[in-house]
Each structure stands twice: as structure tokens, then as C-alpha cells.
Coordinates of C-alpha atoms (C1' of nucleotides) in Angstrom, one line a residue:
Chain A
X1 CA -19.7 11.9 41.4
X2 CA -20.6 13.9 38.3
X3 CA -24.2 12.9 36.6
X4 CA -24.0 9.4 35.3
X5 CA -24.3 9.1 31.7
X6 CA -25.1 6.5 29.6
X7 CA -21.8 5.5 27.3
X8 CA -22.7 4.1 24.1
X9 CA -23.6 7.3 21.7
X10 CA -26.6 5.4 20.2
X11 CA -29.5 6.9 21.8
X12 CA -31.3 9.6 22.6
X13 CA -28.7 12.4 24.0
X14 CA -31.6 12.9 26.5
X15 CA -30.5 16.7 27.2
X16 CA -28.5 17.2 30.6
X17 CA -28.5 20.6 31.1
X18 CA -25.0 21.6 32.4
X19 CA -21.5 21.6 30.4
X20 CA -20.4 21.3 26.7
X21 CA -22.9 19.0 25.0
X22 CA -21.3 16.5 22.9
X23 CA -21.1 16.6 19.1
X24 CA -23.4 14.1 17.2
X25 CA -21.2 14.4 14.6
X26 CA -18.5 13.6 16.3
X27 CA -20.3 9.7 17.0
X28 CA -20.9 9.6 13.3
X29 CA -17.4 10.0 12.2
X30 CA -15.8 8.0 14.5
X31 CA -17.9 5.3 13.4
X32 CA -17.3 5.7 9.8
X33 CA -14.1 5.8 10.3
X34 CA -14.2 2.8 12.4
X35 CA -16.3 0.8 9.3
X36 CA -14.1 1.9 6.6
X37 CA -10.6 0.3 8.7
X38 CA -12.6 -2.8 9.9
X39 CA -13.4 -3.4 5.9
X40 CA -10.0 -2.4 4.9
X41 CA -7.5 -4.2 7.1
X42 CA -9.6 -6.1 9.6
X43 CA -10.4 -5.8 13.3
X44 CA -6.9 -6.7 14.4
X45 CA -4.8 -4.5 12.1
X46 CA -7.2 -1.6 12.8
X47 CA -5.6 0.3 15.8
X48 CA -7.8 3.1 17.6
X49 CA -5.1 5.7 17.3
X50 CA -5.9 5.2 13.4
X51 CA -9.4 5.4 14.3
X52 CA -8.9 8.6 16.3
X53 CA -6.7 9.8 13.4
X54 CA -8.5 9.3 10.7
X55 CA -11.8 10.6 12.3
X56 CA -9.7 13.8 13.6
X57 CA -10.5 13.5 17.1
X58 CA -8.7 12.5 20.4
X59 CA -7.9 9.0 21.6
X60 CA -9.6 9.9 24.6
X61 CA -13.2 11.2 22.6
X62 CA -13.3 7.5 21.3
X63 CA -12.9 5.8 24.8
X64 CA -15.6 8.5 26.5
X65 CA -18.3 6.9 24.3
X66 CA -17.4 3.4 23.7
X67 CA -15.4 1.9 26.4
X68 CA -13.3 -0.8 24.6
X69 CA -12.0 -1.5 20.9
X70 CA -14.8 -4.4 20.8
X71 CA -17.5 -2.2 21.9
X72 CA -16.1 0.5 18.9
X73 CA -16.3 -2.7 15.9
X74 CA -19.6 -3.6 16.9
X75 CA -20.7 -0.1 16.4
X76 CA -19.1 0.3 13.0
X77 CA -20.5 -2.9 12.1
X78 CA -23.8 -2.1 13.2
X79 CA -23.6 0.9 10.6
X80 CA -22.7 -1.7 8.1
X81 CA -25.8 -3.8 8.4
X82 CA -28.0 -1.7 7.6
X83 CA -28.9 -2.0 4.0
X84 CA -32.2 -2.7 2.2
X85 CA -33.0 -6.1 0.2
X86 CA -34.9 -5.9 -2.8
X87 CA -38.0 -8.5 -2.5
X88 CA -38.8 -10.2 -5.6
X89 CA -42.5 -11.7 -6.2
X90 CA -43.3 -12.5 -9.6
X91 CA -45.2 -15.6 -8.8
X92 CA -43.4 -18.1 -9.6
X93 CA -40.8 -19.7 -7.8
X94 CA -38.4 -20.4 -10.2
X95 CA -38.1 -16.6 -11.4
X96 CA -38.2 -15.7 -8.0
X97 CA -35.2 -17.6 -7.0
X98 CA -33.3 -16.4 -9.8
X99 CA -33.8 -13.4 -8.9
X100 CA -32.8 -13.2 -5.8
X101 CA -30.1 -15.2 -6.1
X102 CA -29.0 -13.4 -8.9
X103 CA -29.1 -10.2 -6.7
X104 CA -27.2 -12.4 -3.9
X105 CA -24.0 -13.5 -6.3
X106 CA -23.8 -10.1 -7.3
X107 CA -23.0 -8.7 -4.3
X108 CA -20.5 -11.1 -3.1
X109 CA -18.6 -11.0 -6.5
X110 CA -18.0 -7.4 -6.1
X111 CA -14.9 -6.4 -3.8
X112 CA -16.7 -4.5 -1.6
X113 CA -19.0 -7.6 -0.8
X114 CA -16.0 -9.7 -0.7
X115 CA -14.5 -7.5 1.7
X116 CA -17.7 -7.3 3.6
X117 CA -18.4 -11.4 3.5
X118 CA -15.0 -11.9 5.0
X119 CA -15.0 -9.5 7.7
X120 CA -18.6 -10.4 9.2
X121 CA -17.3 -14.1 9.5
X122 CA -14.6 -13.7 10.9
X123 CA -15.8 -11.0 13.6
X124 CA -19.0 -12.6 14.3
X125 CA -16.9 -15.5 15.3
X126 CA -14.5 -13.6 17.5
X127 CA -17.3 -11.4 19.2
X128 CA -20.7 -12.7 20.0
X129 CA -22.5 -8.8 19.7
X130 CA -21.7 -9.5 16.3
X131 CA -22.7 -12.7 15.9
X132 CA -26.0 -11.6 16.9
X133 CA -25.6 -8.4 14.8
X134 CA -25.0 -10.5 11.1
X135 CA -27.4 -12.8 12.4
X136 CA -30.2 -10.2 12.4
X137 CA -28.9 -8.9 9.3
X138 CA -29.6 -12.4 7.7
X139 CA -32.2 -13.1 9.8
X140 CA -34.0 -10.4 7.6
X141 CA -33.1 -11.8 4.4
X142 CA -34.2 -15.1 5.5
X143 CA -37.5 -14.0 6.7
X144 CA -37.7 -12.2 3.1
X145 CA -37.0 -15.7 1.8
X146 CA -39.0 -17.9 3.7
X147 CA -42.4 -15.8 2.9
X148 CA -41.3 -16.5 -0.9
X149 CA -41.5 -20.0 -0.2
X150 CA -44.6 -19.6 1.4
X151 CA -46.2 -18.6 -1.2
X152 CA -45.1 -20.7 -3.4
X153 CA -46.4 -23.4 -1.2
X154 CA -49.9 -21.8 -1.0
X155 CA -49.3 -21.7 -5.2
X156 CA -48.8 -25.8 -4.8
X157 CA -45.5 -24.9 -6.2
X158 CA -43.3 -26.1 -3.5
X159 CA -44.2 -29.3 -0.9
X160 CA -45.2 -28.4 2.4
X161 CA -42.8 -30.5 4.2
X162 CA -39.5 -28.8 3.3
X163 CA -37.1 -28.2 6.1
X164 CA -37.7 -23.9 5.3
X165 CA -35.0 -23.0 7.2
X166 CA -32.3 -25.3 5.9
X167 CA -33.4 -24.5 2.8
X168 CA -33.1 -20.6 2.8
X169 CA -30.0 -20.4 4.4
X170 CA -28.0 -22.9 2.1
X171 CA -27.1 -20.6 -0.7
X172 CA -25.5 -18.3 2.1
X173 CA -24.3 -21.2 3.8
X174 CA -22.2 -22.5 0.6
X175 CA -21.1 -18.7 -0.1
X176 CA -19.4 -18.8 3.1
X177 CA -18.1 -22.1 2.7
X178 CA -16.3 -20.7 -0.4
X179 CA -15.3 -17.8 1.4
X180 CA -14.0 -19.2 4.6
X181 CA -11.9 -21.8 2.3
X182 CA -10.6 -19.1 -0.1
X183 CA -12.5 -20.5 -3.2
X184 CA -14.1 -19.2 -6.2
X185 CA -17.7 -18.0 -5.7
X186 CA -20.0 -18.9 -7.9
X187 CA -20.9 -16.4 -10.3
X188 CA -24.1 -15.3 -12.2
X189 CA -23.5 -17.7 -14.9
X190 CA -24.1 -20.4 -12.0
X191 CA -27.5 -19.1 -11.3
X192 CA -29.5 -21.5 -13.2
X193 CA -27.3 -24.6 -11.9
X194 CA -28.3 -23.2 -8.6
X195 CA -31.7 -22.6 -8.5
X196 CA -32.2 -26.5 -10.2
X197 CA -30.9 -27.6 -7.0
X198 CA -33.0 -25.9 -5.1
X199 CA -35.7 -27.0 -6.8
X200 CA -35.3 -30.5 -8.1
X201 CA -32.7 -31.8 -5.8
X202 CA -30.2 -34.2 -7.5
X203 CA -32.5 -37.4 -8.2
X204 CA -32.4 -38.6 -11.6
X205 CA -36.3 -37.7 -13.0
X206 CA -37.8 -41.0 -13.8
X207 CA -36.5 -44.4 -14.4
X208 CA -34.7 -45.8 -10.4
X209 CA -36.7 -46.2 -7.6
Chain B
X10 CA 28.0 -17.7 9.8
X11 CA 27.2 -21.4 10.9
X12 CA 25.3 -24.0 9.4
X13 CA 22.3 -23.0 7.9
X14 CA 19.4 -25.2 9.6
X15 CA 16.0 -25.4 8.1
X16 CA 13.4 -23.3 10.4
X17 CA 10.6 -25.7 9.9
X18 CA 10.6 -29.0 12.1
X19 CA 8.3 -30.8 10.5
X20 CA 10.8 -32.1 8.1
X21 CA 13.5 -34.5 8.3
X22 CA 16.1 -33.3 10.4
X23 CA 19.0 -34.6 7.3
X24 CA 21.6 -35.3 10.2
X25 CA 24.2 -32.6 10.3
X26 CA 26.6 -33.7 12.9
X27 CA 28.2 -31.0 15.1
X28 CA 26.5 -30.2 18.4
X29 CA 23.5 -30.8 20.7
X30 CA 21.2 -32.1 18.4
X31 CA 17.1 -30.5 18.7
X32 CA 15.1 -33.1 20.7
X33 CA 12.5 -34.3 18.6
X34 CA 10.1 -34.6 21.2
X35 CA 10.2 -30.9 21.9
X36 CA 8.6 -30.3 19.1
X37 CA 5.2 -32.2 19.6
X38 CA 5.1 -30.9 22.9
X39 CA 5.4 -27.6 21.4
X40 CA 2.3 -28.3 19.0
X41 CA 0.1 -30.3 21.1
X42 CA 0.2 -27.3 23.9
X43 CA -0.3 -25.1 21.0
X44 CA -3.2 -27.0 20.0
X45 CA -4.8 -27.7 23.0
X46 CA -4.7 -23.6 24.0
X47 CA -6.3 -22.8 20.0
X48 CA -8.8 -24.8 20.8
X49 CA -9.5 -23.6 24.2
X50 CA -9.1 -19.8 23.8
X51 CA -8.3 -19.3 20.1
X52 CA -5.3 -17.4 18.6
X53 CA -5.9 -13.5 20.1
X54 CA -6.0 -15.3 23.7
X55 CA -3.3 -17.9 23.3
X56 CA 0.0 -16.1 24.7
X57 CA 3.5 -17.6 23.1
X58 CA 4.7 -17.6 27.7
X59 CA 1.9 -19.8 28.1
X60 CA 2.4 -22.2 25.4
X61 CA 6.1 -22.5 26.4
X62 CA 4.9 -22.7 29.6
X63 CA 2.6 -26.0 29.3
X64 CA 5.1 -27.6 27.4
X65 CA 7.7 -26.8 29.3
X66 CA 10.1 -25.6 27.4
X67 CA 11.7 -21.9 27.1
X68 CA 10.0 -19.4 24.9
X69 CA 13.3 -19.2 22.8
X70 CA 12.9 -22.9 22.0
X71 CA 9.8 -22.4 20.2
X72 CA 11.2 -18.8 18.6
X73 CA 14.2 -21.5 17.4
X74 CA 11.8 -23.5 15.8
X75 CA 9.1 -21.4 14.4
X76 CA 9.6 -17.6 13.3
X77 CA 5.9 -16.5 14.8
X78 CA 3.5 -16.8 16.9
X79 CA 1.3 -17.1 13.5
X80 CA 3.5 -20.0 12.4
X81 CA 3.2 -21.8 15.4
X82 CA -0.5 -21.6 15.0
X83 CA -0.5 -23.4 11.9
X84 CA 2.0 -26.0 13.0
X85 CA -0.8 -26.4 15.4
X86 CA -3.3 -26.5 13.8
X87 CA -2.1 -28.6 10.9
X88 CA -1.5 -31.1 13.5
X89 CA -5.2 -30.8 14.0
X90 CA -6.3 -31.6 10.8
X91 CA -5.1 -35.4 10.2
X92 CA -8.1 -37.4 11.1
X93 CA -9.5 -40.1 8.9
X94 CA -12.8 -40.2 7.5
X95 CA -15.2 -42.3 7.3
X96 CA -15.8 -43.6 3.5
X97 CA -19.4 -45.4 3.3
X98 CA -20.3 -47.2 0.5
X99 CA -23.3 -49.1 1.7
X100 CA -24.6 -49.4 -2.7
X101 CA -27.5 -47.1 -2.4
X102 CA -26.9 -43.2 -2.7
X103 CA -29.7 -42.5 0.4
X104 CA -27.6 -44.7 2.6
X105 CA -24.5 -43.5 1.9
X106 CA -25.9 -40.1 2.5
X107 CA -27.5 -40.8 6.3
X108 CA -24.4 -42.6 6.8
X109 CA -22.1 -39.3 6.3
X110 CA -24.6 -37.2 7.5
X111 CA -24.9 -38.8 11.0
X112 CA -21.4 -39.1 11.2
X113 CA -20.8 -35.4 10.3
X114 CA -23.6 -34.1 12.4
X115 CA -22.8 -36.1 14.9
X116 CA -19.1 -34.5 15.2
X117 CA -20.2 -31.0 14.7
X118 CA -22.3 -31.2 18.0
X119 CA -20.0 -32.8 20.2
X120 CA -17.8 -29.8 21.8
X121 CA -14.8 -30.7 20.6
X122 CA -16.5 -30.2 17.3
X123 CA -17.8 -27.3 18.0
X124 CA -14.5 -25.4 18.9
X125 CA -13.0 -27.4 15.8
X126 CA -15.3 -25.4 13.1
X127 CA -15.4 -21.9 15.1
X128 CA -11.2 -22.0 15.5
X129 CA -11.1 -23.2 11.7
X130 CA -13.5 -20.7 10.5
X131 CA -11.9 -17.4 12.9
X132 CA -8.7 -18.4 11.9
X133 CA -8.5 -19.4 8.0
X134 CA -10.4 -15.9 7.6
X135 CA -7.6 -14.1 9.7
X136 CA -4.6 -16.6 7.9
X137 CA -4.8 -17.6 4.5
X138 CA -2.0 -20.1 5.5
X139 CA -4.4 -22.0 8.0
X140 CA -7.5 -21.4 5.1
X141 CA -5.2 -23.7 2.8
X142 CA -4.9 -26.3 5.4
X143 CA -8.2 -26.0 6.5
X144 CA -9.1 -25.8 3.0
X145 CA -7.0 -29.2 2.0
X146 CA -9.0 -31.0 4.8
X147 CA -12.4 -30.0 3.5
X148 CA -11.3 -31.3 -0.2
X149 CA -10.1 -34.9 1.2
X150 CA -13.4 -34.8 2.6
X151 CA -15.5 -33.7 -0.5
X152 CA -13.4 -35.8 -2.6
X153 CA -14.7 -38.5 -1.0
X154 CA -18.5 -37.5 -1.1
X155 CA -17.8 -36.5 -4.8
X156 CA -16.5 -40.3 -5.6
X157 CA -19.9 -41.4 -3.5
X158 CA -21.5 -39.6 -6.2
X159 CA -20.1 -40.4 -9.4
X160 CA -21.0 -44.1 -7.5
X161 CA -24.2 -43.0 -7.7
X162 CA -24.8 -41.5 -11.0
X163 CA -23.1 -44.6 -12.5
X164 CA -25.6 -46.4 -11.1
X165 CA -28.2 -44.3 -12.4
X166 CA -29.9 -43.1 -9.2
X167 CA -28.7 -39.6 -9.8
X168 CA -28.7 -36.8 -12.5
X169 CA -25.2 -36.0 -13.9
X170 CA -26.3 -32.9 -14.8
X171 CA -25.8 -31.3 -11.6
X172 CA -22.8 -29.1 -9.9
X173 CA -21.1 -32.0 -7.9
X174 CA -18.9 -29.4 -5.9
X175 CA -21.9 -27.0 -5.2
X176 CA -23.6 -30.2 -3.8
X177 CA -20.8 -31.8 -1.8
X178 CA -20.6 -28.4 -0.1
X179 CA -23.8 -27.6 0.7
X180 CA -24.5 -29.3 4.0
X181 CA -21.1 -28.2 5.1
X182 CA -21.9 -24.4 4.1
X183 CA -25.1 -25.0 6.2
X184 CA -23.3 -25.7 9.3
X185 CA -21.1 -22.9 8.6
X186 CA -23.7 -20.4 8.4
X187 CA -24.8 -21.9 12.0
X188 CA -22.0 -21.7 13.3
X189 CA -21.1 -18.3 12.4
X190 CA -24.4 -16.7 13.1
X191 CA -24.5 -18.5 16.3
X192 CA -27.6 -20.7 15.5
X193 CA -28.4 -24.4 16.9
X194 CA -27.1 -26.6 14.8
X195 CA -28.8 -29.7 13.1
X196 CA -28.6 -32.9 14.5
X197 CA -29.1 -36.4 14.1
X198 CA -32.4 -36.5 14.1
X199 CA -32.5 -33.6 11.4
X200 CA -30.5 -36.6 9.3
X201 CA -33.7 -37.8 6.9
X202 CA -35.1 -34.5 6.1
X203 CA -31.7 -32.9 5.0
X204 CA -30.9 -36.1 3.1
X205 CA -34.5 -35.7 1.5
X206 CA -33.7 -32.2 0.4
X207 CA -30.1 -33.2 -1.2
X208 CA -32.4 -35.7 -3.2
X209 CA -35.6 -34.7 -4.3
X210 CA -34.9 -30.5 -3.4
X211 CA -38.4 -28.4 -2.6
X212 CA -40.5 -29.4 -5.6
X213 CA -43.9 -30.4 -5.3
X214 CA -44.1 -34.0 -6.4
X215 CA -46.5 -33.7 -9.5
X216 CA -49.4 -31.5 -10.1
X217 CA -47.7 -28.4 -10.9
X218 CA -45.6 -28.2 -13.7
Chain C
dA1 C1' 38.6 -39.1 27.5
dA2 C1' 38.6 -34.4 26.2
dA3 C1' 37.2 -30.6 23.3
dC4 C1' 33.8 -28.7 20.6
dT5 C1' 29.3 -27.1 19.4
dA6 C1' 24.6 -26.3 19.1
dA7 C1' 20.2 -26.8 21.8
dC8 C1' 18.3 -26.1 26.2
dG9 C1' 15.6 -23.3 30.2
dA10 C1' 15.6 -18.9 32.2
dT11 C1' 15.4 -14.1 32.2
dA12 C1' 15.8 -9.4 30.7
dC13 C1' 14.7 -6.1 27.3
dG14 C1' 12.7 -3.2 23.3
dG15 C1' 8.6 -2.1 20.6
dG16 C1' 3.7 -1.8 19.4
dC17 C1' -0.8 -1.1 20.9
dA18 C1' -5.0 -1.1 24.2
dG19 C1' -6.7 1.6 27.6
dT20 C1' -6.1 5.5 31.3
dT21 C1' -5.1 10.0 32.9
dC22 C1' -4.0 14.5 32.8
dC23 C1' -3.8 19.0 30.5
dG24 C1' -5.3 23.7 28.7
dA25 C1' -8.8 25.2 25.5
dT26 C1' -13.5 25.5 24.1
dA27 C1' -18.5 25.7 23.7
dC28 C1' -22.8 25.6 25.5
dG29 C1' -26.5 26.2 29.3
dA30 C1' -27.9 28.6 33.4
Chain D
dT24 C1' -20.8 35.9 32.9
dC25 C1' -19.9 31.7 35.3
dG26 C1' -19.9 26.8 35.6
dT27 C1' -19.3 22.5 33.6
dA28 C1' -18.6 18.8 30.5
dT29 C1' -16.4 17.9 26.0
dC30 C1' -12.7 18.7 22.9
dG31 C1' -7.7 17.4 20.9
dG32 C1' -3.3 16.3 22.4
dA33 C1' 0.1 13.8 24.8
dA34 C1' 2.2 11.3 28.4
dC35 C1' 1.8 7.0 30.9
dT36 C1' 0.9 1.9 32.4
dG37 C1' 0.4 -2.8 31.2
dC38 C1' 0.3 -6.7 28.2
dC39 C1' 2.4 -9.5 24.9
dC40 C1' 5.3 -10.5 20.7
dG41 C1' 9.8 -11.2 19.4
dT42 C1' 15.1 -10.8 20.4
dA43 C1' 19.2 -11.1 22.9
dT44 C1' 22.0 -13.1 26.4
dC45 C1' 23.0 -15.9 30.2
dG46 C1' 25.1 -20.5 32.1
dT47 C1' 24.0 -25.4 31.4
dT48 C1' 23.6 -29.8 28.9
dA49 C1' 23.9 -33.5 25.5
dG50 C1' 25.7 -35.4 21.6
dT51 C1' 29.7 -35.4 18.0
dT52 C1' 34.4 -35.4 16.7
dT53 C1' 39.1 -36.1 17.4

DNA sequence: AAACTAACGATACGGGCAGTTCCGATACGA
DNA sequence: TCGTATCGGAACTGCCCGTATCGTTAGTTT
């Protein structure tokens, strides 16, 4: 029928001549509005007539450019993810760990970390776009993580025969143990504990063996 | 107006004489078909019509028994979570530890494992109802790691100077992440080198330090 | 044995929300 | 200025949760 046109409002307009163009803006705050009721009630208590409402448009302006509920969430998530990690290097493992760890339980103490911790779980296990969506997110962080390692490998710091990618995810792995179950995180103050474990494992030092 | 009945069935039903008594039956019908259709399409997908359906019983009998569709669900899945676990105590903390590993890993890739921990992870995020339960079978679990523990640092092969809990955790956190993030998991043959890392962590062995 | 009563399966119905379709109005390009 | 696609609004369909109401059934009480 009319010119065919791609749906989802990411990309490139590509200018077609004839009719009202759309509003950019219009994308923008849907999505934002999207984000903040995914974060605030969750996926299924977020209905897309509060969507529409919130972002003062029409039902029918959310469905022309995304064509399901799903397809809207992974979009508001996809504005989520998109923050920058700081990238600590002060050559030595040890400080580097606590930093970055420190930076990590931070974040997921704070409400709006809870909030986001919570909701990537359990979306990313609903939806697979997600899923691959928080995966790249970490996948980021890990990367970050594994080159510290590296380093500190190349420094004769660290063995050479680690499992690296066990051993970067397993802080986030326990924090969403904690969050999936409802328990405490651990805090700051738990930082040191933390990073020993990494490190050192759980052997006693010298006498066994 | 009549006799006040408690709602939940999983009690005893305190005989209370007048009329057709509830067939008890119906009730594990009830749960199993609710379990079996949790595990196979998860909560959003499960329709109250089709578990009535499978059982074969009308959708007012399971309305007479449990208030929701969200009660149901935990009925069902706290149903799921009575298995027994396997307690090793082979006398040596690296046995114990392959031992519980395998066994665990071993679970976690079969596909009835695999819809266990994506349904318990979805769904104690969405309920905190079905996070306590999920939550309670975890601890039975860790408590019996913690005891294999304090086993071990009795017998001096390991520090008691670290976070018990964080360490119990961890290599359940790890599969977590997997899972969420939709990454392979471990397997068996991943046993010895996560074992390694709970004992000895990432250290170099000596020079440094 | 007869009367009583609550559970049973079946079915119809109301309400909330996802997704569709129409509308008149509007804004931009040709 | 004309054509066209987007805009907000609103009505509508369909699915599913939860309720209400049947006539029937099984066990208790008298």
C-alpha cells in the first residue's frame, strides 16, 4: 500500500519525503516514560494506557512505533543500560578490587539500584531481547574486569590458570543471589571480607596439606 | 453465614461434619497440573481454564480452594520445592566440595533443572511469597554446605576467618547470573577448577607478596 | 432410609488490559 | 496550496482472572 516503514523508532528517520514527519521527541518520551513505570511497578503492573498517559500521547502513537508491550520494555530498558563504569587501575590488584567492588555495592545499596537489580532479573528472564540486553550491559563490565585481571597476571600478581570468567562474574552472581532470595546485600563494610576471597580463597595459609 | 472453612488446603481438614466433604485428592491434582504448566510455560502463560482443565476439575473448585491465580502458583510451587539433598561428608573439605558440585551442576544442566531455576528466579522476583519459599529451599541447602564447613575448619583445613554465607552462596549466585543473562552454564567437567577457586581463590602461589 | 448440606463440574458473566481501528485535526513537504 | 502521514482521542475486540449460579453428587445426621 503506503511506503513501508521501518517500525522501531531507533534509527535513522531516513527522510521520506511525503506527509507529517514524525516527532523525535515524541520516541524519547514515550521511552522515558516507559523506563520510569518499568522501575517503579514492574513490567506487568505497567499498562500502556499509563504509558501513553504519562508521556501525553495516544495509545495508538505508542503501537505505530513499537508493535507490542514487549517490544516497548525492551526499548525502555535499552535506555536504562546505558551508563558508564568507572575503570580503576592503580596496579595492584588488591586496591583495584576494592575499588571496584566498592563502586559495585554502592550502587546496589541505593534504591534506585535496588529497583534496577530487581527489574533486569526478572525481565531478562521473561524476555530473551533482554536477556541479551543486561547481558551486554555486564558483558561490558566484565570485559572491564577481566583486563584488570590481566594485568595483574602480567604483574605475577594473580596465577595464570584461574577460571577468568567465573571469577569476574561471581560478585554479581552472589548480588543477585541476594536479590532474587530477598536478602540483605552486602554492604561496603563487607568489602574487605570480599575482596580476601577473591584473592586467597578459603584455605587455611599454612599448616594442612 | 455457615461454617467458616479455612481457605488453605494444605492443612488438616479438622473434620467438621455437615455435608459433602472436599476430596482430598482434588487438591494434588490441582497442584501437580499447576506445577507441571509453571514449569512448562511459566506463570504469565499458565491460564487458571487450563489448569482446571488438566486436572479435571471445574475452575470454581480451584477458586474454592485458593483465592488467586497467585496463590495457586505458590501452592504449586511449594510443592516443587521438597526434594532431599544430598549431604556428603566424605572427611576431606575438597571432596566434599566435588561431591556437591557435581551433584548441583549436574541438576542445573539437565532441563528439568533448567526450567527449575529460570521459573524460581522469574517468579520469587515477581512474588515475594514464592521468594520466601524459594528462599527457605536455598537455606536448607546452604545450611548444609555451612555445616560441611564448620567440618572443615574444625579440622583445620580451612580459615575461620572467612564469610561462611558469602561462600556457601557463591557458586549458586554464579549459576544465577548464567542463567539470567542467558549464558552456558558450567558443567561437570568445570567441577575441579571451580572447586580450586573456592579453595585457594586467584592468588599467585608465592613470589609476590 | 430419608433429609440435609456442602462440594462437585459446567457455564455464563463482569471487569481489566493488550492490541486494533477509526476519527477529525494538524504539520510538514512538494 | 494540496497531499499525505502523524497526532490525540476514543470506541471496539479478544483474552483471561475472578464471581455467580446452575443441577448433581456424596457423605453426615437423624
Amino acid at each position: 500500500m503506503t511506503n513501508v516503514v521501518e517500525t522501531h523508532a531507533s534509527e535513522a528517520p531516513v527522510r521520506r519525503g511525503r506527509g507529517r514527519p514524525r516527532n523525535p521527541e515524541t520516541d524519547t518520551r514515550i521511552t522515558e516514560a516507559a523506563a520510569e513505570l518499568m522501575l517503579e511497578r514492574g513490567f506487568d503492573k505497567m499498562t500502556v494506557d499509563d504509558v501513553a498517559a504519562r508521556a501525553g500521547v495516544g495509545k495508538a502513537t505508542v503501537y505505530r512505533r513499537w508493535p507490542s508491550k514487549e517490544d516497548l520494555a525492551v526499548a525502555a530498558m535499552q535506555e536504562i543500560y546505558s551508563a558508564e563504569i568507572p575503570d580503576p587501575d592503580t596496579g595492584a590488584i588488591r586496591s583495584d578490587l576494592v575499588e571496584s567492588f566498592r563502586n559495585v555495592l554502592g550502587f546496589v545499596n541505593s534504591p534506585a539500584g535496588q529497583a534496577y537489580l530487581r527489574m533486569s532479573i526478572a525481565e531478562s528472564v521473561r524476555d530473551p531481547r533482554i536477556a541479551a540486553l543486561y547481558r551486554a550491559s555486564t558483558e561490558r563490565a566484565e570485559d572491564q574486569a577481566c583486563r584488570m585481571y590481566e594485568r595483574a597476571i602480567a604483574r605475577g600478581e594473580v596465577r595464570d590458570d584461574i577460571d577468568l570468567l567465573a571469577t569476574v562474574q561471581w560478585l554479581g552472581g552472589l548480588l543477585a543471589a541476594r536479590a532474587i532470595t530477598n536478602r540483605p546485600m552486602p554492604t561496603v563494610d563487607d568489602v574487605e571480607m570480599l575482596v580476601d576471597f577473591t584473592l586467597n580463597g578459603i584455605h587455611a595459609p599454612s599448616p594442612p596439606r
